[in-house]
Short mmCIF file of N, CA, C and O in Angstrom, two decimals:
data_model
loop_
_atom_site.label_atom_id
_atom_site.label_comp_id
_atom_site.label_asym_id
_atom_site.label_seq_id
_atom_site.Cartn_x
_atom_site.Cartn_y
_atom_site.Cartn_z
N UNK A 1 170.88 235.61 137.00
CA UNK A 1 170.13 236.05 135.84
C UNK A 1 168.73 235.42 135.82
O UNK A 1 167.69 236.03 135.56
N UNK A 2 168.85 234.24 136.11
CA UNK A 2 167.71 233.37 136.12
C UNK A 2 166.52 234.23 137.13
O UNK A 2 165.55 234.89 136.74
N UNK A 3 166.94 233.97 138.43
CA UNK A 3 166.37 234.47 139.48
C UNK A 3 165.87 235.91 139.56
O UNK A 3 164.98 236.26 140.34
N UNK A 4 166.87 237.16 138.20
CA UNK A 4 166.00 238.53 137.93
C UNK A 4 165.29 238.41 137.40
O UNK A 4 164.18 238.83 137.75
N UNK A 5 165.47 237.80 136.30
CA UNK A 5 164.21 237.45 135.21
C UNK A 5 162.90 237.26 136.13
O UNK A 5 161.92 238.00 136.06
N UNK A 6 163.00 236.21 136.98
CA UNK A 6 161.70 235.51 138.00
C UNK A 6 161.02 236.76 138.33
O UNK A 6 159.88 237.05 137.96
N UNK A 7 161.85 237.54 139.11
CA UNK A 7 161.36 238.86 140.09
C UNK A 7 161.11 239.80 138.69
O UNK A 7 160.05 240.39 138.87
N UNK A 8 161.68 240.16 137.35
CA UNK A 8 161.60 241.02 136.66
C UNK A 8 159.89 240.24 135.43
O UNK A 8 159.13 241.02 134.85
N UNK A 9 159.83 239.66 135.40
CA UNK A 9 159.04 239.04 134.15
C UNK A 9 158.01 237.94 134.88
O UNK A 9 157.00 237.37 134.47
N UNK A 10 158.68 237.93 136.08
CA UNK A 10 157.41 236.33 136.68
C UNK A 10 157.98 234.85 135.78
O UNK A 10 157.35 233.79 135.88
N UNK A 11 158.82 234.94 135.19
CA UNK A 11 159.21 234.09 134.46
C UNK A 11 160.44 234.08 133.55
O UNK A 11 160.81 235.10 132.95
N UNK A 12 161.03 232.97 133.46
CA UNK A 12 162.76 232.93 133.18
C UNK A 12 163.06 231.51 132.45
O UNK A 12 162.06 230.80 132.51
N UNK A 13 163.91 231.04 131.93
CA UNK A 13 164.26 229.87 130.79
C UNK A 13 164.05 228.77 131.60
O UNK A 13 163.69 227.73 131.05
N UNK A 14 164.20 228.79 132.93
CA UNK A 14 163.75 227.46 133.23
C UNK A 14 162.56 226.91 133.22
O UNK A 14 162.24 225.81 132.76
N UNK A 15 161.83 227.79 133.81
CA UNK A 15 160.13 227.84 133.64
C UNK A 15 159.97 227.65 132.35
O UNK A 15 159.15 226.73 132.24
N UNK A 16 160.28 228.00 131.39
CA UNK A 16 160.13 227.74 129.81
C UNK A 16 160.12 226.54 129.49
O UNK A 16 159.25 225.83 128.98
N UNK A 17 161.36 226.32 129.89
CA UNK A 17 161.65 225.04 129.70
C UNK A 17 161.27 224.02 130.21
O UNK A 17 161.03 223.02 129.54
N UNK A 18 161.10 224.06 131.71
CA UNK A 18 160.23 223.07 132.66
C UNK A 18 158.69 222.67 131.46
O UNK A 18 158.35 221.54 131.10
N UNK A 19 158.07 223.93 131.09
CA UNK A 19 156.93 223.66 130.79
C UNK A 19 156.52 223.05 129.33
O UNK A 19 155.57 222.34 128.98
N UNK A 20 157.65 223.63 128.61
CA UNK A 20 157.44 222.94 127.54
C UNK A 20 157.68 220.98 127.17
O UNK A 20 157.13 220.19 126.41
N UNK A 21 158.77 220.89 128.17
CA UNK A 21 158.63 219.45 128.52
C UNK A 21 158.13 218.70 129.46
O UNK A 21 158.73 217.70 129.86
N UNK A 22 157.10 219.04 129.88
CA UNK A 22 156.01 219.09 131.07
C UNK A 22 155.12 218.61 130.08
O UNK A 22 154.78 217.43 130.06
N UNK A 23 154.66 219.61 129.09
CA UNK A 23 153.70 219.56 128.21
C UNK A 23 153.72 218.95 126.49
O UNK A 23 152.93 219.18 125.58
N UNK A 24 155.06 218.03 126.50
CA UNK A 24 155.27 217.77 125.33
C UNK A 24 155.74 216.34 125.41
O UNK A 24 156.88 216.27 125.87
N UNK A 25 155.18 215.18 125.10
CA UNK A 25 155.77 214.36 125.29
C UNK A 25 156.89 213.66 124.38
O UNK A 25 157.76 213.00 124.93
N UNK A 26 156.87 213.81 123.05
CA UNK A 26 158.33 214.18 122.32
C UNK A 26 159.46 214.58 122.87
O UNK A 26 160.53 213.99 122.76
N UNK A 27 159.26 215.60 123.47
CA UNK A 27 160.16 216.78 124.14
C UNK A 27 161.04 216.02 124.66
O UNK A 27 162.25 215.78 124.66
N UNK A 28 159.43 215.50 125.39
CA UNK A 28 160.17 214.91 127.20
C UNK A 28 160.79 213.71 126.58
O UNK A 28 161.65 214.25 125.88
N UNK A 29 160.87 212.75 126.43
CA UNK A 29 161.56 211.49 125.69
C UNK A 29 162.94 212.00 125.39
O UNK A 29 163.90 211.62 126.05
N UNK A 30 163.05 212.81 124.45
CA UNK A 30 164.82 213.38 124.03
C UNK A 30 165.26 214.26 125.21
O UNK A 30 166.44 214.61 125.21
N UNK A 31 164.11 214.87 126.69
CA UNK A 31 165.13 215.01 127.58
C UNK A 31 165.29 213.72 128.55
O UNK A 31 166.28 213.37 129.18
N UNK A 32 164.22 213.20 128.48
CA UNK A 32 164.85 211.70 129.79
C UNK A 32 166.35 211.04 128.80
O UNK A 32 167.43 210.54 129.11
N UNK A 33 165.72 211.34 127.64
CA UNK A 33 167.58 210.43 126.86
C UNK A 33 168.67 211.74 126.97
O UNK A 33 169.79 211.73 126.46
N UNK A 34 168.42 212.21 127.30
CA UNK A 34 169.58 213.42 127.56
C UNK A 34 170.09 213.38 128.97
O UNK A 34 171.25 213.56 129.35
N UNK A 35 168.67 213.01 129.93
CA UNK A 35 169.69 212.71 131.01
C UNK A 35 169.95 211.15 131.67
O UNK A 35 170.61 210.87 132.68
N UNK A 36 169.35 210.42 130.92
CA UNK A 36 169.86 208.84 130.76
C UNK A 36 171.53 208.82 130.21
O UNK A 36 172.35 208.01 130.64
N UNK A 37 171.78 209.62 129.43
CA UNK A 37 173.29 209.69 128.77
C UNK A 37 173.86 210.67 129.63
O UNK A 37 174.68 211.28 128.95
N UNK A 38 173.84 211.08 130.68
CA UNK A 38 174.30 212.18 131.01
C UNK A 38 175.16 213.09 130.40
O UNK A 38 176.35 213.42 130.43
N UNK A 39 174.23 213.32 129.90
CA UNK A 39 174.77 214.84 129.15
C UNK A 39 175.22 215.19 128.04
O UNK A 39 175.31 216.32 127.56
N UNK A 40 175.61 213.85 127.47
CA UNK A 40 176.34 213.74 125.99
C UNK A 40 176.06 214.89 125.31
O UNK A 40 175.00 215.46 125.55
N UNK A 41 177.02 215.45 124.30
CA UNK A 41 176.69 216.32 123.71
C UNK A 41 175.75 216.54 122.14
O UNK A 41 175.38 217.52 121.50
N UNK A 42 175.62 215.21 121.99
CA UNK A 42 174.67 215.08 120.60
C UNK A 42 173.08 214.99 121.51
O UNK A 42 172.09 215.61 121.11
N UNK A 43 173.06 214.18 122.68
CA UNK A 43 172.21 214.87 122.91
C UNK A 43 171.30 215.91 122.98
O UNK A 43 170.30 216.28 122.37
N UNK A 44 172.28 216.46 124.37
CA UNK A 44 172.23 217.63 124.38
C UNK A 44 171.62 218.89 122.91
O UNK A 44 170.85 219.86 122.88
N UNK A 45 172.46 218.18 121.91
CA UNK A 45 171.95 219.64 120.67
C UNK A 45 170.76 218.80 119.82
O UNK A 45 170.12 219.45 118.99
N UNK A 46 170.53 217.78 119.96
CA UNK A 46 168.92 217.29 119.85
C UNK A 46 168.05 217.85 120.76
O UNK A 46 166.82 217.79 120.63
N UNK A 47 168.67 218.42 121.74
CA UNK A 47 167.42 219.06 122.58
C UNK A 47 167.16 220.41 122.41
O UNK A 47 166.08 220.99 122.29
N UNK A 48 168.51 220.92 122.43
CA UNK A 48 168.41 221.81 122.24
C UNK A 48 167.53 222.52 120.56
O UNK A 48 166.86 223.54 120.41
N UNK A 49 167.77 221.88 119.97
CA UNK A 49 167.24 221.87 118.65
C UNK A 49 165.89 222.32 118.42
O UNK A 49 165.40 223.10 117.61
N UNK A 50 165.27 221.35 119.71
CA UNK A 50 163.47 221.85 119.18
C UNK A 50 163.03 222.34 120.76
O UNK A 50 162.11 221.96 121.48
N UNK A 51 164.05 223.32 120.96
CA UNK A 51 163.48 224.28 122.51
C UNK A 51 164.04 225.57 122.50
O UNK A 51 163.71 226.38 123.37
N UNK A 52 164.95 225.89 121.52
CA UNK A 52 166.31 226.64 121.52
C UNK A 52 164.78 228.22 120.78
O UNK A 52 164.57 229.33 121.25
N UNK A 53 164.13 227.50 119.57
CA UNK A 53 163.30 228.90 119.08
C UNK A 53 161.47 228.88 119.90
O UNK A 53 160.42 229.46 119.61
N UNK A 54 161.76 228.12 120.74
CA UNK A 54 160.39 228.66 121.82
C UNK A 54 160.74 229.09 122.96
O UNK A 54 160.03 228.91 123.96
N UNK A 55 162.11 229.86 122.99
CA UNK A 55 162.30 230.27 124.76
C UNK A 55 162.46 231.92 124.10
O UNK A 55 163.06 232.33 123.11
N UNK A 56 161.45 232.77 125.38
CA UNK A 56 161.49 234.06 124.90
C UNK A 56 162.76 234.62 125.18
O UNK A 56 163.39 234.43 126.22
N UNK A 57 163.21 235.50 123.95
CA UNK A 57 164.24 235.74 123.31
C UNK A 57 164.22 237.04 124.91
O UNK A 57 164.93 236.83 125.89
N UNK A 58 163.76 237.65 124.86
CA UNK A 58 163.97 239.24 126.22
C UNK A 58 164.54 237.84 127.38
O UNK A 58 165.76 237.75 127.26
N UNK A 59 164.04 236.86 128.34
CA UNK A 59 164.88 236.02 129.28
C UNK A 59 166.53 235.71 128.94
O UNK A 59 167.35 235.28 129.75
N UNK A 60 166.73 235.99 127.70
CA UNK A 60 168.40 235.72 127.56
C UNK A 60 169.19 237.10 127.46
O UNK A 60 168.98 238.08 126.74
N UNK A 61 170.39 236.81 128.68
CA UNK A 61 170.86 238.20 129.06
C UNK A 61 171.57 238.22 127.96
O UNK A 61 171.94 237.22 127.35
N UNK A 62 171.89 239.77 127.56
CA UNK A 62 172.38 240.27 126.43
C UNK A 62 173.49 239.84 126.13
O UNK A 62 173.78 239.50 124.99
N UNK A 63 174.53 239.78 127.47
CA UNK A 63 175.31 240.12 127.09
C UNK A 63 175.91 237.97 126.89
O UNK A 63 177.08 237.61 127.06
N UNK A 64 174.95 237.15 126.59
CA UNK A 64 174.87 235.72 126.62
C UNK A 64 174.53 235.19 125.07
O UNK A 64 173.67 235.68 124.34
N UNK A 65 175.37 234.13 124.76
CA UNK A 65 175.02 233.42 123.46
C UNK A 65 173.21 232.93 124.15
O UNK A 65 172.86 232.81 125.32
N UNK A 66 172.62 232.81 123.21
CA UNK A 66 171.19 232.34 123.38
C UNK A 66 171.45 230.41 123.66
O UNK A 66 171.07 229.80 124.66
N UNK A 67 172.12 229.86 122.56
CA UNK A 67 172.17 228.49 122.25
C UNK A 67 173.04 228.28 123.94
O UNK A 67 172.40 227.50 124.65
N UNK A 68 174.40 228.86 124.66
CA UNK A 68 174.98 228.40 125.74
C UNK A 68 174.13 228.67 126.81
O UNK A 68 173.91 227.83 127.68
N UNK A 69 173.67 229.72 126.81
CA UNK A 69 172.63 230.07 127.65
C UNK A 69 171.57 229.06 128.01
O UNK A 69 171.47 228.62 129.16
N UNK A 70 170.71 228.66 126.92
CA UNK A 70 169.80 227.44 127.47
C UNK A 70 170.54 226.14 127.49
O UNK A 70 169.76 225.38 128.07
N UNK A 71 171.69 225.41 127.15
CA UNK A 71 172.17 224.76 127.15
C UNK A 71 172.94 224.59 128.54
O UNK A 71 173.30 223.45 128.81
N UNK A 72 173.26 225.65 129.49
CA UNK A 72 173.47 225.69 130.67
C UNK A 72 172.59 225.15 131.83
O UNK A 72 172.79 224.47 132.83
N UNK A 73 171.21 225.92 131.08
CA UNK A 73 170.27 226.07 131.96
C UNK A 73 169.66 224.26 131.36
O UNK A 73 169.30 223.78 132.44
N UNK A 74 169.52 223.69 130.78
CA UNK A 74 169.23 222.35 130.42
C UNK A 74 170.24 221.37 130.59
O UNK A 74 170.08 220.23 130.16
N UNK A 75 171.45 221.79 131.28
CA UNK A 75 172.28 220.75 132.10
C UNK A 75 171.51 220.83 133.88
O UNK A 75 170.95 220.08 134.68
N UNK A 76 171.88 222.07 133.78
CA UNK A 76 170.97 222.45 135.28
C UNK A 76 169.62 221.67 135.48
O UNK A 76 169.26 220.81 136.28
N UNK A 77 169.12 222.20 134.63
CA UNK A 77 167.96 221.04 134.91
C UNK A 77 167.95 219.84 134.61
O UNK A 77 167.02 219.23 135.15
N UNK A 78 168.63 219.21 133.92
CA UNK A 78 168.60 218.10 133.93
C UNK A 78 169.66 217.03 135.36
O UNK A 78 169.57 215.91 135.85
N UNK A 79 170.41 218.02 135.50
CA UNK A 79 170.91 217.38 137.07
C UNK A 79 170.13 217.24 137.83
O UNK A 79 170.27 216.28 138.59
N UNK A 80 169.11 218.01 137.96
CA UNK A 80 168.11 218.58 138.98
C UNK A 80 166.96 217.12 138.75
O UNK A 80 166.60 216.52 139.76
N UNK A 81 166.52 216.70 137.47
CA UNK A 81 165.61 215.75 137.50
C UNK A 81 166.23 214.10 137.36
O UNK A 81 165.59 213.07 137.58
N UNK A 82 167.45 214.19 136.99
CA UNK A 82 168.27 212.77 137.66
C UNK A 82 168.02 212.28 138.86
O UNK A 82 168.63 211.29 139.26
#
């Protein structure tokens, strides 16, 4: 899904997401403690919290909760930057 989005839009939730905590240093703090705790789930919905209504709504496949959806994709990445 990720990877149609890329080829369909030039852009997909990770890129979203990469950039908004790229560019936020708030952000970034509650994700380095998200993946300092690996993964905990109060984390986790602190993060999700203030990223969940800036990811464009058309990148989440239909037939996908929005909230599991980036919450997938923000374990993924956060394995990825451990």
């Amino acid at each position: 899904e990720e990877r149609t989005n890329l080829l369909k839009f030039n852009n997909n939730v990770l890129l979203q997401i990469k950039e908004k905590v790229d560019k936020n240093i708030s952000l970034r703090k509650i994700f380095d403690g998200f993946i300092m705790s690996e993964g905990q789930e109060k984390n986790l919905n602190k993060l999700l919290e203030m990223i969940k209504d800036k990811i464009d709504n058309k990148l989440i496949p239909e037939r996908r909760n929005k909230e599991n959806y980036i919450s997938d994709i923000l374990y993924f990445y956060g394995s990825k930057e451990s």
